[in-house]
Coordinates of C-alpha atoms in Angstrom, one line a residue:
X1 CA -24.0 -29.9 4.7
X2 CA -23.6 -33.5 5.2
X3 CA -25.3 -33.4 8.8
X4 CA -28.1 -31.5 7.5
X5 CA -27.3 -28.7 9.8
X6 CA -26.8 -25.0 8.7
X7 CA -23.9 -23.0 10.0
X8 CA -24.9 -19.7 11.5
X9 CA -22.9 -16.6 12.4
X10 CA -23.2 -13.5 14.9
X11 CA -23.9 -10.2 13.5
X12 CA -22.1 -7.2 14.7
X13 CA -25.1 -6.1 16.6
X14 CA -25.1 -9.5 18.6
X15 CA -21.7 -9.5 20.0
X16 CA -20.3 -12.5 22.0
X17 CA -17.5 -12.4 24.4
X18 CA -14.2 -13.7 22.8
X19 CA -15.8 -13.9 19.4
X20 CA -14.2 -12.4 16.5
X21 CA -15.7 -9.7 14.4
X22 CA -18.3 -11.1 12.2
X23 CA -17.0 -9.5 9.1
X24 CA -13.6 -11.0 9.9
X25 CA -15.3 -14.3 10.5
X26 CA -17.2 -14.3 7.1
X27 CA -13.9 -13.4 5.3
X28 CA -12.0 -16.1 6.9
X29 CA -15.0 -18.6 6.4
X30 CA -15.2 -17.8 2.6
X31 CA -11.6 -17.8 2.2
X32 CA -11.0 -20.9 3.6
X33 CA -13.8 -22.6 1.7
X34 CA -12.0 -21.2 -1.6
X35 CA -8.5 -22.2 -0.3
X36 CA -9.7 -25.6 0.3
X37 CA -11.2 -25.9 -3.2
X38 CA -8.0 -24.6 -4.7
X39 CA -5.8 -26.7 -2.7
X40 CA -7.7 -29.7 -3.6
X41 CA -7.3 -28.9 -7.3
X42 CA -3.5 -28.0 -6.8
X43 CA -2.6 -31.6 -5.5
X44 CA -4.3 -33.2 -8.6
X45 CA -3.4 -30.7 -11.2
X46 CA -1.6 -33.4 -13.2
X47 CA -4.6 -35.3 -14.1
X48 CA -7.3 -33.4 -15.8
X49 CA -9.8 -36.5 -15.1
X50 CA -9.1 -36.4 -11.4
X51 CA -9.1 -32.7 -11.4
X52 CA -12.5 -32.4 -12.9
X53 CA -14.1 -35.0 -10.3
X54 CA -12.4 -32.9 -7.6
X55 CA -13.9 -29.7 -8.8
X56 CA -17.4 -31.6 -8.9
X57 CA -17.0 -32.6 -5.3
X58 CA -15.7 -29.2 -4.2
X59 CA -18.8 -27.5 -6.1
X60 CA -21.1 -29.8 -4.3
X61 CA -19.8 -29.2 -1.0
X62 CA -19.6 -25.3 -1.5
X63 CA -23.3 -25.4 -2.7
X64 CA -24.3 -26.9 0.6
X65 CA -22.2 -24.6 2.7
X66 CA -22.7 -21.3 0.9
X67 CA -26.6 -21.0 1.6
X68 CA -26.3 -19.9 5.3
X69 CA -24.0 -16.9 4.5
X70 CA -25.7 -15.2 1.7
X71 CA -27.2 -12.6 4.1
X72 CA -23.7 -12.0 5.8
X73 CA -22.1 -11.4 2.2
X74 CA -24.7 -9.0 1.6
X75 CA -24.2 -7.2 5.0
X76 CA -20.3 -7.3 4.3
X77 CA -20.9 -5.5 0.9
X78 CA -22.6 -2.9 2.8
X79 CA -20.0 -2.5 5.4
X80 CA -17.3 -2.5 2.8
X81 CA -19.3 0.3 1.0
X82 CA -19.2 2.4 4.0
X83 CA -15.5 1.6 4.8
X84 CA -14.3 2.1 1.2
X85 CA -16.2 5.5 1.1
X86 CA -14.5 6.5 4.5
X87 CA -11.0 5.5 3.1
X88 CA -11.2 7.2 0.0
X89 CA -12.4 10.5 1.3
X90 CA -9.9 10.3 4.2
X91 CA -7.0 9.8 1.9
X92 CA -4.6 12.5 0.7
X93 CA -5.5 11.4 -2.9
X94 CA -9.1 12.6 -2.3
X95 CA -8.0 16.1 -1.5
X96 CA -8.0 16.9 2.3
X97 CA -9.9 19.8 3.6
X98 CA -8.3 22.7 4.8
X99 CA -7.6 23.3 8.4
X100 CA -10.9 24.6 10.0
X101 CA -13.0 23.1 7.4
X102 CA -15.9 21.0 8.6
X103 CA -16.9 18.6 6.0
X104 CA -19.9 16.2 6.5
X105 CA -19.6 12.5 5.5
X106 CA -21.8 13.1 2.3
X107 CA -19.6 15.8 1.3
X108 CA -16.5 13.6 1.6
X109 CA -18.1 10.7 -0.2
X110 CA -19.3 13.1 -3.0
X111 CA -15.8 14.5 -3.4
X112 CA -14.3 11.0 -3.6
X113 CA -16.9 10.1 -6.3
X114 CA -16.4 13.2 -8.3
X115 CA -12.6 12.4 -8.5
X116 CA -13.1 9.1 -10.2
X117 CA -16.0 10.1 -12.4
X118 CA -14.0 13.2 -13.6
X119 CA -11.2 10.8 -14.6
X120 CA -13.6 8.5 -16.4
X121 CA -15.1 11.5 -18.3
X122 CA -11.6 12.6 -19.5
X123 CA -11.3 9.2 -21.0
X124 CA -14.8 9.4 -22.8
X125 CA -15.5 11.0 -26.0
X126 CA -19.2 11.8 -26.7
X127 CA -20.7 11.7 -30.1
X128 CA -22.2 15.4 -31.0
X129 CA -21.7 16.4 -27.4
X130 CA -23.4 18.9 -25.6
X131 CA -24.3 19.6 -21.8
X132 CA -27.3 17.6 -21.7
X133 CA -25.3 14.4 -23.0
X134 CA -22.2 15.1 -20.9
X135 CA -24.5 15.3 -17.7
X136 CA -26.1 12.2 -19.0
X137 CA -23.0 10.2 -19.2
X138 CA -21.5 11.6 -16.0
X139 CA -24.8 10.0 -14.5
X140 CA -23.7 6.6 -16.1
X141 CA -20.4 6.7 -14.4
X142 CA -22.0 7.9 -11.0
X143 CA -24.4 5.1 -10.9
X144 CA -21.6 2.6 -11.6
X145 CA -19.6 3.9 -8.8
X146 CA -22.4 4.0 -6.3
X147 CA -23.6 0.6 -7.0
X148 CA -21.3 -1.4 -5.0
X149 CA -17.5 -1.1 -3.5
X150 CA -16.7 -3.7 -6.2
X151 CA -17.9 -1.6 -9.0
X152 CA -16.4 1.7 -7.5
X153 CA -13.1 -0.4 -7.2
X154 CA -13.3 -0.8 -11.4
X155 CA -13.3 2.8 -11.8
X156 CA -10.3 3.3 -9.3
X157 CA -8.3 0.5 -11.0
X158 CA -9.0 2.3 -14.3
X159 CA -7.9 5.6 -13.0
X160 CA -4.5 4.1 -11.8
X161 CA -3.8 2.1 -14.9
X162 CA -5.3 4.3 -17.6
X163 CA -5.0 3.4 -21.4
X164 CA -8.8 2.9 -21.8
X165 CA -10.9 5.1 -24.3
X166 CA -14.6 5.1 -24.1
X167 CA -16.9 6.2 -26.9
X168 CA -20.6 6.6 -26.3
X169 CA -23.6 7.8 -28.7
X170 CA -26.2 9.2 -26.5
X171 CA -28.5 9.4 -29.5
X172 CA -28.8 5.7 -30.1
X173 CA -28.9 2.2 -28.3
X174 CA -26.5 0.7 -30.6
X175 CA -23.0 1.6 -31.6
X176 CA -23.5 1.8 -35.4
X177 CA -22.5 5.5 -35.5
X178 CA -19.5 4.9 -33.6
X179 CA -17.8 1.9 -35.5
X180 CA -18.4 0.0 -38.8
X181 CA -18.0 -3.8 -38.6
X182 CA -16.6 -5.7 -35.8
X183 CA -15.4 -9.2 -35.1
X184 CA -16.4 -10.6 -31.7
X185 CA -14.9 -13.3 -29.6
X186 CA -17.0 -15.8 -31.5
X187 CA -15.0 -14.6 -34.7
X188 CA -18.5 -13.3 -36.1
X189 CA -18.5 -10.3 -38.0
X190 CA -21.4 -7.8 -37.3
X191 CA -22.2 -4.3 -38.1
X192 CA -22.5 -1.9 -35.3
X193 CA -26.3 -2.2 -35.3
X194 CA -26.0 -5.7 -33.5
X195 CA -24.2 -4.2 -30.3
X196 CA -25.5 -2.3 -27.3
X197 CA -22.0 -1.9 -26.5
X198 CA -18.7 -3.5 -27.3
X199 CA -15.3 -3.9 -25.6
X200 CA -12.3 -3.8 -27.9
X201 CA -10.2 -6.0 -25.4
X202 CA -7.0 -5.5 -27.2
X203 CA -7.2 -1.9 -28.2
X204 CA -8.8 -1.0 -24.6
X205 CA -11.6 0.7 -26.4
X206 CA -15.1 0.7 -25.4
X207 CA -18.0 1.6 -27.7
X208 CA -21.4 2.0 -26.1
X209 CA -24.9 3.3 -26.9
X210 CA -26.3 5.7 -24.4
X211 CA -30.1 5.0 -24.8
X212 CA -32.1 2.7 -23.0
X213 CA -34.4 0.2 -24.9
X214 CA -35.7 -3.4 -25.1
X215 CA -33.9 -6.6 -26.1
X216 CA -35.2 -10.0 -26.6
X217 CA -33.4 -12.8 -24.5
X218 CA -33.8 -16.4 -24.9
X219 CA -34.6 -17.5 -21.4
X220 CA -34.9 -21.3 -21.4
X221 CA -36.3 -21.9 -25.0
X222 CA -38.5 -18.8 -25.1
X223 CA -37.7 -15.3 -26.0
X224 CA -38.4 -12.8 -23.6
X225 CA -38.3 -8.8 -23.9
X226 CA -36.4 -7.3 -21.3
X227 CA -35.4 -3.7 -20.5
X228 CA -31.7 -2.7 -20.6
X229 CA -30.1 0.4 -19.3
X230 CA -26.8 1.7 -20.9
X231 CA -24.9 2.1 -17.7
X232 CA -25.2 -1.7 -17.1
X233 CA -23.8 -2.8 -20.6
X234 CA -21.1 -0.1 -20.1
X235 CA -20.1 -1.6 -16.6
X236 CA -20.0 -4.8 -18.4
X237 CA -17.7 -3.7 -21.0
X238 CA -15.5 -1.9 -18.5
X239 CA -15.3 -5.0 -16.6
X240 CA -14.0 -6.8 -19.6
X241 CA -11.2 -4.3 -20.1
X242 CA -10.3 -4.6 -16.5
X243 CA -10.1 -8.4 -16.7
X244 CA -7.8 -7.9 -19.7
X245 CA -5.5 -5.5 -18.0
X246 CA -5.2 -7.6 -14.7
X247 CA -4.7 -11.0 -16.4
X248 CA -3.4 -10.3 -19.8
X249 CA -5.3 -13.1 -21.1
X250 CA -7.7 -12.2 -23.8
X251 CA -10.2 -10.9 -21.2
X252 CA -10.3 -14.1 -19.2
X253 CA -10.3 -13.8 -15.3
X254 CA -7.2 -15.8 -14.9
X255 CA -3.6 -15.5 -16.0
X256 CA -2.0 -17.4 -19.0
X257 CA -0.6 -20.8 -17.8
X258 CA -2.5 -20.7 -14.5
X259 CA -3.9 -24.0 -14.9
X260 CA -5.7 -24.4 -11.4
X261 CA -7.8 -21.2 -11.8
X262 CA -8.5 -21.7 -15.4
X263 CA -9.9 -25.4 -14.8
X264 CA -11.7 -23.9 -11.7
X265 CA -13.5 -21.2 -14.1
X266 CA -14.3 -23.6 -16.8
X267 CA -16.0 -25.6 -14.0
X268 CA -17.9 -22.6 -12.9
X269 CA -18.9 -21.7 -16.2
X270 CA -20.1 -25.2 -17.0
X271 CA -22.0 -25.5 -13.7
X272 CA -23.8 -22.1 -14.5
X273 CA -24.6 -23.0 -18.3
X274 CA -26.3 -26.2 -16.9
X275 CA -28.1 -24.5 -14.3
X276 CA -29.6 -22.0 -16.6
X277 CA -31.8 -24.8 -17.8
X278 CA -33.6 -25.4 -14.6
X279 CA -33.3 -22.1 -12.9
X280 CA -34.7 -18.8 -14.2
X281 CA -31.7 -16.4 -14.4
X282 CA -31.1 -12.9 -15.1
X283 CA -30.9 -11.7 -19.0
X284 CA -27.4 -10.8 -18.6
X285 CA -26.7 -14.4 -17.6
X286 CA -28.6 -15.8 -20.7
X287 CA -26.9 -13.4 -23.1
X288 CA -23.3 -14.2 -22.0
X289 CA -24.2 -18.0 -22.3
X290 CA -25.4 -17.5 -25.6
X291 CA -22.0 -16.9 -26.9
X292 CA -20.8 -19.8 -29.1
X293 CA -17.2 -20.2 -28.1
X294 CA -15.7 -21.1 -24.7
X295 CA -13.6 -17.9 -24.8
X296 CA -16.8 -15.6 -25.3
X297 CA -18.7 -17.1 -22.7
X298 CA -15.8 -17.0 -20.2
X299 CA -15.0 -13.3 -20.9
X300 CA -18.7 -12.4 -21.1
X301 CA -19.8 -14.2 -17.9
X302 CA -17.4 -12.8 -15.4
X303 CA -18.6 -9.3 -16.5
X304 CA -22.1 -10.3 -15.3
X305 CA -21.2 -9.8 -11.8
X306 CA -20.6 -5.9 -11.8
X307 CA -23.3 -5.7 -14.6
X308 CA -26.0 -7.1 -12.0
X309 CA -24.6 -5.0 -9.1
X310 CA -25.2 -1.9 -11.3
X311 CA -28.5 -3.1 -12.6
X312 CA -30.1 -3.9 -9.1
X313 CA -28.0 -2.2 -6.5
X314 CA -25.4 -3.7 -4.1
X315 CA -27.9 -5.5 -1.8
X316 CA -30.5 -6.7 -4.3
X317 CA -27.7 -7.4 -7.0
X318 CA -25.8 -9.4 -4.6
X319 CA -28.6 -11.5 -3.2
X320 CA -29.5 -12.3 -7.1
X321 CA -26.1 -13.2 -7.9
X322 CA -25.8 -15.6 -4.9
X323 CA -28.9 -17.3 -5.8
X324 CA -28.3 -17.6 -9.5
X325 CA -24.4 -18.0 -9.6
X326 CA -22.8 -18.4 -6.2
X327 CA -19.7 -20.0 -7.4
X328 CA -19.2 -17.4 -10.0
X329 CA -19.8 -14.5 -7.4
X330 CA -17.5 -16.4 -5.0
X331 CA -14.8 -16.5 -7.7
X332 CA -15.1 -12.7 -8.5
X333 CA -14.9 -12.0 -4.7
X334 CA -12.0 -14.2 -3.8
X335 CA -9.9 -14.0 -7.0
X336 CA -10.8 -11.2 -9.1
X337 CA -11.2 -8.5 -6.3
X338 CA -7.9 -8.9 -4.6
X339 CA -6.2 -8.8 -7.9
X340 CA -8.1 -5.6 -8.7
X341 CA -6.9 -4.3 -5.3
X342 CA -3.3 -4.9 -5.8

């Protein structure tokens, strides 16, 4: 911050007379920062040069302000996880227990989870299926659901909106047995062997290999072998479908004609791309930014948020996201999540 001081927040365990609930305070704080950033751009939307300068100034201010709230965002994630589990288990949709039944919290949470996993399984076709493969794929969806309230929300969104089809080959780490040649968002044609997973956005189909493996990632000019898990790449592909269903804009996380959010997101992608040359980031980020076209980078990068939450879990994943890509994470929380909920 300009005066060199760091803002502090009180946790719920440290109540103060007359103070607001710390979760509400955090939400209001983050919302006001995002709203301020958005309003500044709205006033200058007619001038691209002025807009980009405003974005630069806003990003700098947000960079100074975001550091002291990282722990509190993580805490909010955990609290939202508890709230989401409670709400989904208490809702009539989850199947209320019969009178006289005593259901534990774990049983309620499991019932809510099973509902959405069952729906995803009904939308999934497994190549040369058997009981072992069915349980393996079910485990993928369970891990996605449990990773964070944000990733569970993706599955809930897909249940309500439908139309997606998932094809999985548990015998391979690529999709060559599921589909032949594909054209990616860069316009490049490849065989299925080139893809761990692929989201055919316009057909609302996801192709995914079901075996873990190792891929080579270009990190700051050096290729590094990195393990990948199929549920991570599956979560990213599902996220791309969700973006398409919400915004109807080729998988970009903003609506067609929404110049304000388009310019904001372009700036965030640019800032992240520049930062990757000086800061070590997750392999998911490097892969997304390795795409050649701006469209492919935009579509791929937003899916890194749920991907990293599944990869590392809610607390560690959010911590890494805020360390490596605070603005992208902020954009996802303040713009994408509300749209998904609505």
